[in-house]
Each structure stands twice: as C-alpha cells, then as structure tokens.
mmCIF file of C-alpha atoms (C1' of nucleotides) in Angstrom:
data_model
loop_
_atom_site.group_PDB
_atom_site.id
_atom_site.type_symbol
_atom_site.label_atom_id
_atom_site.label_comp_id
_atom_site.label_asym_id
_atom_site.label_seq_id
_atom_site.Cartn_x
_atom_site.Cartn_y
_atom_site.Cartn_z
ATOM 1 C CA UNK B 70 -21.429 15.101 -4.842
ATOM 2 C CA UNK B 71 -20.740 18.655 -5.843
ATOM 3 C CA UNK B 72 -22.454 21.211 -7.931
ATOM 4 C CA UNK B 73 -20.768 22.333 -11.097
ATOM 5 C CA UNK B 74 -18.988 25.654 -11.268
ATOM 6 C CA UNK B 75 -20.931 27.602 -13.842
ATOM 7 C CA UNK B 76 -19.998 31.230 -13.356
ATOM 8 C CA UNK B 77 -16.680 32.282 -14.801
ATOM 9 C CA UNK B 78 -16.127 35.041 -12.297
ATOM 10 C CA UNK B 79 -16.442 35.213 -8.573
ATOM 11 C CA UNK B 80 -15.647 37.177 -5.474
ATOM 12 C CA UNK B 81 -11.940 37.221 -4.648
ATOM 13 C CA UNK B 82 -11.501 35.691 -1.205
ATOM 14 C CA UNK B 83 -10.887 38.602 1.172
ATOM 15 C CA UNK B 84 -8.214 38.854 3.835
ATOM 16 C CA UNK B 85 -10.771 38.027 6.512
ATOM 17 C CA UNK B 86 -11.166 34.506 5.170
ATOM 18 C CA UNK B 87 -7.473 33.799 5.612
ATOM 19 C CA UNK B 88 -7.076 35.331 9.076
ATOM 20 C CA UNK B 89 -9.040 32.614 10.870
ATOM 21 C CA UNK B 90 -6.804 30.623 13.211
ATOM 22 C CA UNK B 91 -8.621 27.328 12.647
ATOM 23 C CA UNK B 92 -6.455 26.099 9.796
ATOM 24 C CA UNK B 93 -8.112 22.680 9.777
ATOM 25 C CA UNK B 94 -11.534 24.259 9.330
ATOM 26 C CA UNK B 95 -10.250 26.551 6.634
ATOM 27 C CA UNK B 96 -8.677 23.629 4.776
ATOM 28 C CA UNK B 97 -12.141 22.076 4.616
ATOM 29 C CA UNK B 98 -13.727 25.355 3.543
ATOM 30 C CA UNK B 99 -11.306 25.828 0.666
ATOM 31 C CA UNK B 100 -12.961 22.882 -1.081
ATOM 32 C CA UNK B 101 -15.197 24.298 -3.798
ATOM 33 C CA UNK B 102 -13.273 27.560 -4.038
ATOM 34 C CA UNK B 103 -11.504 28.332 -7.315
ATOM 35 C CA UNK B 104 -7.732 28.717 -7.529
ATOM 36 C CA UNK B 105 -6.762 31.071 -10.348
ATOM 37 C CA UNK B 106 -3.555 32.279 -11.975
ATOM 38 C CA UNK B 107 -2.804 34.750 -14.719
ATOM 39 C CA UNK B 108 0.786 35.474 -15.591
ATOM 40 C CA UNK B 109 0.157 37.809 -18.457
ATOM 41 C CA UNK B 110 -1.514 35.926 -21.241
ATOM 42 C CA UNK B 111 -4.050 33.406 -20.154
ATOM 43 C CA UNK B 112 -6.157 32.908 -17.070
ATOM 44 C CA UNK B 113 -6.021 29.355 -15.792
ATOM 45 C CA UNK B 114 -8.176 28.066 -12.959
ATOM 46 C CA UNK B 115 -9.672 25.071 -11.263
ATOM 47 C CA UNK B 116 -12.024 24.198 -8.426
ATOM 48 C CA UNK B 117 -10.180 23.023 -5.328
ATOM 49 C CA UNK B 118 -11.142 19.407 -4.590
ATOM 50 C CA UNK B 119 -8.403 18.326 -2.166
ATOM 51 C CA UNK B 120 -6.441 20.052 0.598
ATOM 52 C CA UNK B 121 -4.255 19.298 3.616
ATOM 53 C CA UNK B 122 -3.859 21.421 6.751
ATOM 54 C CA UNK B 123 -0.439 22.051 8.331
ATOM 55 C CA UNK B 124 -0.435 23.677 11.772
ATOM 56 C CA UNK B 125 3.068 24.947 12.532
ATOM 57 C CA UNK B 126 3.415 25.134 16.292
ATOM 58 C CA UNK B 127 2.332 21.608 17.239
ATOM 59 C CA UNK B 128 2.332 19.682 13.944
ATOM 60 C CA UNK B 129 5.499 17.707 13.283
ATOM 61 C CA UNK B 130 4.587 17.374 9.607
ATOM 62 C CA UNK B 131 4.672 21.150 9.131
ATOM 63 C CA UNK B 132 7.824 22.868 7.961
ATOM 64 C CA UNK B 133 7.212 25.412 10.716
ATOM 65 C CA UNK B 134 6.835 22.842 13.499
ATOM 66 C CA UNK B 135 7.754 24.263 16.901
ATOM 67 C CA UNK B 136 8.105 27.676 15.263
ATOM 68 C CA UNK B 137 11.150 26.549 13.323
ATOM 69 C CA UNK B 138 12.045 29.509 11.193
ATOM 70 C CA UNK B 139 14.384 29.461 8.197
ATOM 71 C CA UNK B 140 14.732 31.391 4.967
ATOM 72 C CA UNK B 141 12.569 28.814 3.200
ATOM 73 C CA UNK B 142 9.732 28.823 5.717
ATOM 74 C CA UNK B 143 9.585 32.590 6.200
ATOM 75 C CA UNK B 144 6.444 32.888 4.047
ATOM 76 C CA UNK B 145 4.513 30.600 6.405
ATOM 77 C CA UNK B 146 4.869 33.294 9.072
ATOM 78 C CA UNK B 147 3.415 35.992 6.823
ATOM 79 C CA UNK B 148 -0.154 37.207 7.210
ATOM 80 C CA UNK B 149 -2.921 34.878 6.029
ATOM 81 C CA UNK B 150 -3.565 35.193 2.301
ATOM 82 C CA UNK B 151 0.078 34.772 1.340
ATOM 83 C CA UNK B 152 1.389 32.012 -0.936
ATOM 84 C CA UNK B 153 3.960 29.529 0.368
ATOM 85 C CA UNK B 154 5.538 27.627 -2.506
ATOM 86 C CA UNK B 155 8.470 25.304 -1.991
ATOM 87 C CA UNK B 156 10.435 22.795 -4.015
ATOM 88 C CA UNK B 157 9.722 19.154 -3.234
ATOM 89 C CA UNK B 158 12.043 16.311 -4.275
ATOM 90 C CA UNK B 159 14.011 18.774 -6.355
ATOM 91 C CA UNK B 160 11.297 18.804 -9.009
ATOM 92 C CA UNK B 161 7.847 19.792 -7.807
ATOM 93 C CA UNK B 162 6.727 23.258 -6.799
ATOM 94 C CA UNK B 163 4.069 22.683 -4.130
ATOM 95 C CA UNK B 164 1.531 25.460 -3.539
ATOM 96 C CA UNK B 165 0.224 26.327 -0.074
ATOM 97 C CA UNK B 166 -2.170 28.965 1.211
ATOM 98 C CA UNK B 167 -0.924 30.637 4.385
ATOM 99 C CA UNK B 168 -3.625 31.290 6.996
ATOM 100 C CA UNK B 169 -3.854 32.987 10.378
ATOM 101 C CA UNK B 170 -2.474 36.326 11.544
ATOM 102 C CA UNK B 171 1.151 37.255 10.958
ATOM 103 C CA UNK B 172 3.572 35.041 12.925
ATOM 104 C CA UNK B 173 1.006 32.250 13.282
ATOM 105 C CA UNK B 174 2.577 29.611 10.971
ATOM 106 C CA UNK B 175 -0.396 27.798 9.465
ATOM 107 C CA UNK B 176 -0.618 26.644 5.859
ATOM 108 C CA UNK B 177 -2.893 24.624 3.595
ATOM 109 C CA UNK B 178 -1.459 22.485 0.795
ATOM 110 C CA UNK B 179 -3.624 22.398 -2.325
ATOM 111 C CA UNK B 180 -3.522 18.795 -3.554
ATOM 112 C CA UNK B 181 -6.063 18.659 -6.367
ATOM 113 C CA UNK B 182 -8.168 20.889 -8.625
ATOM 114 C CA UNK B 183 -10.843 20.298 -11.251
ATOM 115 C CA UNK B 184 -9.789 22.323 -14.326
ATOM 116 C CA UNK B 185 -12.207 25.107 -15.287
ATOM 117 C CA UNK B 186 -10.598 27.814 -17.414
ATOM 118 C CA UNK B 187 -7.543 27.943 -19.651
ATOM 119 C CA UNK B 188 -7.498 24.195 -20.155
ATOM 120 C CA UNK B 189 -5.475 24.384 -23.425
ATOM 121 C CA UNK B 190 -2.816 26.403 -21.581
ATOM 122 C CA UNK B 191 -2.746 23.890 -18.740
ATOM 123 C CA UNK B 192 -2.350 21.008 -21.192
ATOM 124 C CA UNK B 193 0.486 22.878 -22.863
ATOM 125 C CA UNK B 194 2.301 23.405 -19.557
ATOM 126 C CA UNK B 195 1.901 19.712 -18.746
ATOM 127 C CA UNK B 196 2.921 18.561 -22.202
ATOM 128 C CA UNK B 197 -0.321 16.646 -22.609
ATOM 129 C CA UNK B 198 -2.849 16.317 -25.422
ATOM 130 C CA UNK B 199 -6.084 15.443 -23.686
ATOM 131 C CA UNK B 200 -7.770 16.484 -20.485
ATOM 132 C CA UNK B 201 -7.569 13.819 -17.800
ATOM 133 C CA UNK B 202 -7.040 13.677 -14.040
ATOM 134 C CA UNK B 203 -3.324 13.410 -14.738
ATOM 135 C CA UNK B 204 -3.319 17.085 -15.643
ATOM 136 C CA UNK B 205 -4.101 18.404 -12.144
ATOM 137 C CA UNK B 206 -4.760 15.497 -9.724
ATOM 138 C CA UNK B 207 -1.820 15.975 -7.388
ATOM 139 C CA UNK B 208 0.035 18.882 -5.777
ATOM 140 C CA UNK B 209 2.983 18.805 -8.169
ATOM 141 C CA UNK B 210 0.779 18.363 -11.213
ATOM 142 C CA UNK B 211 -1.618 21.200 -10.465
ATOM 143 C CA UNK B 212 1.208 23.602 -9.705
ATOM 144 C CA UNK B 213 2.725 22.796 -13.074
ATOM 145 C CA UNK B 214 -0.626 23.205 -14.843
ATOM 146 C CA UNK B 215 -1.239 26.582 -13.229
ATOM 147 C CA UNK B 216 2.298 27.833 -13.824
ATOM 148 C CA UNK B 217 3.108 28.074 -10.116
ATOM 149 C CA UNK B 218 6.786 28.288 -9.147
ATOM 150 C CA UNK B 219 8.867 28.704 -6.006
ATOM 151 C CA UNK B 220 9.869 32.166 -7.230
ATOM 152 C CA UNK B 221 6.268 33.238 -6.440
ATOM 153 C CA UNK B 222 6.429 32.300 -2.770
ATOM 154 C CA UNK B 223 5.343 35.215 -0.616
ATOM 155 C CA UNK B 224 2.833 36.466 -3.216
ATOM 156 C CA UNK B 225 -0.273 38.217 -1.914
ATOM 157 C CA UNK B 226 -3.414 36.267 -2.849
ATOM 158 C CA UNK B 227 -5.828 39.057 -1.936
ATOM 159 C CA UNK B 228 -4.892 41.837 -4.338
ATOM 160 C CA UNK B 229 -7.848 42.623 -6.570
ATOM 161 C CA UNK B 230 -6.184 45.187 -8.787
ATOM 162 C CA UNK B 231 -2.980 45.637 -10.751
ATOM 163 C CA UNK B 232 -0.676 42.831 -9.797
ATOM 164 C CA UNK B 233 -3.331 40.138 -9.556
ATOM 165 C CA UNK B 234 -1.522 36.958 -10.632
ATOM 166 C CA UNK B 235 -2.506 34.285 -8.102
ATOM 167 C CA UNK B 236 -5.803 34.402 -6.262
ATOM 168 C CA UNK B 237 -8.758 32.369 -5.047
ATOM 169 C CA UNK B 238 -12.382 33.049 -5.982
ATOM 170 C CA UNK B 239 -15.547 32.194 -4.143
ATOM 171 C CA UNK B 240 -18.175 31.444 -6.772
ATOM 172 C CA UNK B 241 -20.776 30.373 -4.285
ATOM 173 C CA UNK B 242 -20.362 26.710 -5.064
ATOM 174 C CA UNK B 243 -22.329 24.800 -2.457
ATOM 175 C CA UNK B 244 -20.978 21.501 -1.230
ATOM 176 C CA UNK B 245 -22.840 18.887 0.711
ATOM 177 C CA UNK B 246 -21.146 18.391 4.038
ATOM 178 C CA UNK B 247 -21.350 14.635 3.729
ATOM 179 C CA UNK B 248 -19.514 14.868 0.430
ATOM 180 C CA UNK B 249 -16.276 15.744 2.191
ATOM 181 C CA UNK B 250 -13.948 12.938 3.238
ATOM 182 C CA UNK B 251 -11.362 13.500 5.996
ATOM 183 C CA UNK B 252 -8.359 11.170 6.156
ATOM 184 C CA UNK B 253 -4.688 11.165 7.207
ATOM 185 C CA UNK B 254 -2.287 13.266 5.191
ATOM 186 C CA UNK B 255 -0.141 11.812 2.450
ATOM 187 C CA UNK B 256 3.602 11.292 2.705
ATOM 188 C CA UNK B 257 4.145 12.411 6.289
ATOM 189 C CA UNK B 258 5.019 9.093 7.939
ATOM 190 C CA UNK B 259 8.062 10.762 9.505
ATOM 191 C CA UNK B 260 5.767 12.931 11.643
ATOM 192 C CA UNK B 261 5.091 10.399 14.403
ATOM 193 C CA UNK B 262 1.665 10.639 15.999
ATOM 194 C CA UNK B 263 0.801 13.631 13.817
ATOM 195 C CA UNK B 264 0.831 11.380 10.750
ATOM 196 C CA UNK B 265 -2.519 9.906 11.719
ATOM 197 C CA UNK B 266 -4.351 13.202 12.182
ATOM 198 C CA UNK B 267 -7.218 13.362 9.637
ATOM 199 C CA UNK B 268 -6.270 16.676 8.095
ATOM 200 C CA UNK B 269 -6.584 15.726 4.453
ATOM 201 C CA UNK B 270 -9.887 16.749 2.913
ATOM 202 C CA UNK B 271 -11.302 15.773 -0.449
ATOM 203 C CA UNK B 272 -14.558 15.772 -2.318
ATOM 204 C CA UNK B 273 -16.213 12.396 -2.388
ATOM 205 C CA UNK B 274 -16.596 11.090 -5.897
ATOM 206 C CA UNK B 275 -14.300 13.601 -7.541
ATOM 207 C CA UNK B 276 -11.926 12.084 -10.054
ATOM 208 C CA UNK B 277 -9.669 15.132 -9.744
ATOM 209 C CA UNK B 278 -8.160 14.238 -6.365
ATOM 210 C CA UNK B 279 -4.704 12.740 -5.906
ATOM 211 C CA UNK B 280 -4.203 9.065 -5.239
ATOM 212 C CA UNK B 281 -3.707 8.056 -1.631
ATOM 213 C CA UNK B 282 -0.418 6.396 -0.966
ATOM 214 C "C1'" DC P 145 -3.533 -2.217 -11.322
ATOM 215 C "C1'" DA P 146 0.485 -2.863 -8.005
ATOM 216 C "C1'" DC P 147 4.974 -2.193 -7.179
ATOM 217 C "C1'" DG P 148 9.708 -0.342 -7.487
ATOM 218 C "C1'" DG P 149 13.150 2.742 -8.595
ATOM 219 C "C1'" DG P 150 14.985 7.031 -10.680
ATOM 220 C "C1'" DA P 151 14.691 11.950 -11.317
ATOM 221 C "C1'" DT P 152 16.772 16.208 -9.313
ATOM 222 C "C1'" DC P 153 18.167 19.999 -6.147
ATOM 223 C "C1'" DG P 154 17.236 23.184 -2.313
ATOM 224 C "C1'" DT P 155 17.470 22.920 2.464
ATOM 225 C "C1'" DC P 156 19.112 21.823 6.788
ATOM 226 C "C1'" DT P 157 22.162 18.868 9.788
ATOM 227 C "C1'" DG A 20 25.861 14.520 2.867
ATOM 228 C "C1'" DA A 21 21.094 12.894 3.498
ATOM 229 C "C1'" DC A 22 16.604 13.461 2.472
ATOM 230 C "C1'" DG A 23 12.054 15.113 1.082
ATOM 231 C "C1'" DA A 24 4.043 17.544 2.100
ATOM 232 C "C1'" DT A 25 5.979 13.814 -5.595
ATOM 233 C "C1'" DC A 26 5.632 12.075 -10.123
ATOM 234 C "C1'" DC A 27 6.656 9.131 -13.979
ATOM 235 C "C1'" DC A 28 7.892 5.147 -16.309
ATOM 236 C "C1'" DG A 29 9.034 0.376 -16.663
ATOM 237 C "C1'" DT A 30 7.991 -4.260 -15.360
ATOM 238 C "C1'" DG A 31 4.935 -7.945 -14.041
ATOM 239 C "C1'" DT A 32 0.209 -9.721 -13.531
#
DNA sequence: CACGGGATCGTCT
DNA sequence: GACGATCCCGTGT
C-alpha cells in the first residue's frame, strides 16, 4: 500500500540523489517520487510506481553494456540527473533517469506513473476521454502523456530555475518497504543470464503499473 | 482475458 | 537489412 500524494509541490531531487552508484537501490527509491514536466503551458505529473534498473558495464540488457558508446547512448554517460530518452520500436519514446557520476553508464527506466496534475492535458496527448491505467501504465504510454520526446534526451533534471521542463520532486511520500515488489525486467529475453535479475520494481497493489509480459 | 500480428523508424551490424 | 527496454487492435473464448 502507498500513501496518497497530497501536496502539489515538493523538493526538486538534488544532484546528490542521482550521483549514487547503486543504480538498483536508486531504482527502488524512485518509487513514490513525482515525475513532472512543463513545456510552456501546463504542468503534468505523476507518482512513479514502476521502474527498472540498467547497469551499463556488466548488464547485457543495458544499451551501454560493456561501455558500448554510440551517438544514441551518449546521454547514459552524462552525470546523474540527466534524461536519456530513446525511440523504441520506431514509435515509443522511452524515458530514463541517468544515475551515477559522469562516465558511469547507469540508467533507470520509468515504467509507470499514477497521474496527479494536468490530467486533462495528459488525456489530450493520449487521445483519450477518461482517466484509466491505459493513460500512463507503461513506459511508452507515460512518455506520451507527459509529452516526453527523444529530442529532450540529455536534458538536465536538476535545474530549479529558468529552463525547468522535466524534473522529479520528492514530496515526502512514505512507502512501506513490503509494498515494493522486485521481479525480472520486461522484454529483455535477449540478455542471457541478466534477463533473470530482479531489477524491476513496482508498488504492490497499484493499478498504474505496466502489465508483465 | 489470452493470444497474435502490425505499426514504424532510428540504430547498429 | 534486421531488429528492438512497446502498444494497440482484432479475433476467439
């Protein structure tokens, strides 16, 4: 179970949060934080309810496995607190939070959020009439709802003034440890033994998480 | 609800 | 030229 996010403002997660080198731990700690966007008109946000950790150097499922470095994956090597957004299946813009110091290629895929603010705008972006888990329960869906796009890859998530467009807030939402379920990641069967690592985290009982394959 | 296939294109081989 | 860290819709039950 989780508490309900009541406050409509919170502390912007500082750089220090993102610098930690334990990407698996940070993936778990992102649950309950609030992912926010504002691209000029409306603030849209939602509480993070599902994440997956990707640990570049030794994780075959990560785009930066074995320090593979290409134009696409460059953002994963940026300092923690940077956005890594890439195009999946030619259609979906998947949003990741980069963690660790510069040149340590760790990232966390955000897979589900519970809508909080700007719900009419999110429905509009999704072409939907009513609020339901189909609006944000999945990495492609939530990126669409929040207006996230590959063109924003490399964005700084920690700016608190001026150019603030994508950021994460800590509203002090307390989660019960037992309410977090760890399980293997979705859609990474190509990754050999890494495919079974339990690096997917979700809130027990939340209807806003993606469906397991 | 389960399953199967199509969409759609950037990225890397 | 093959293939995705996915989603949607159609079909069948």
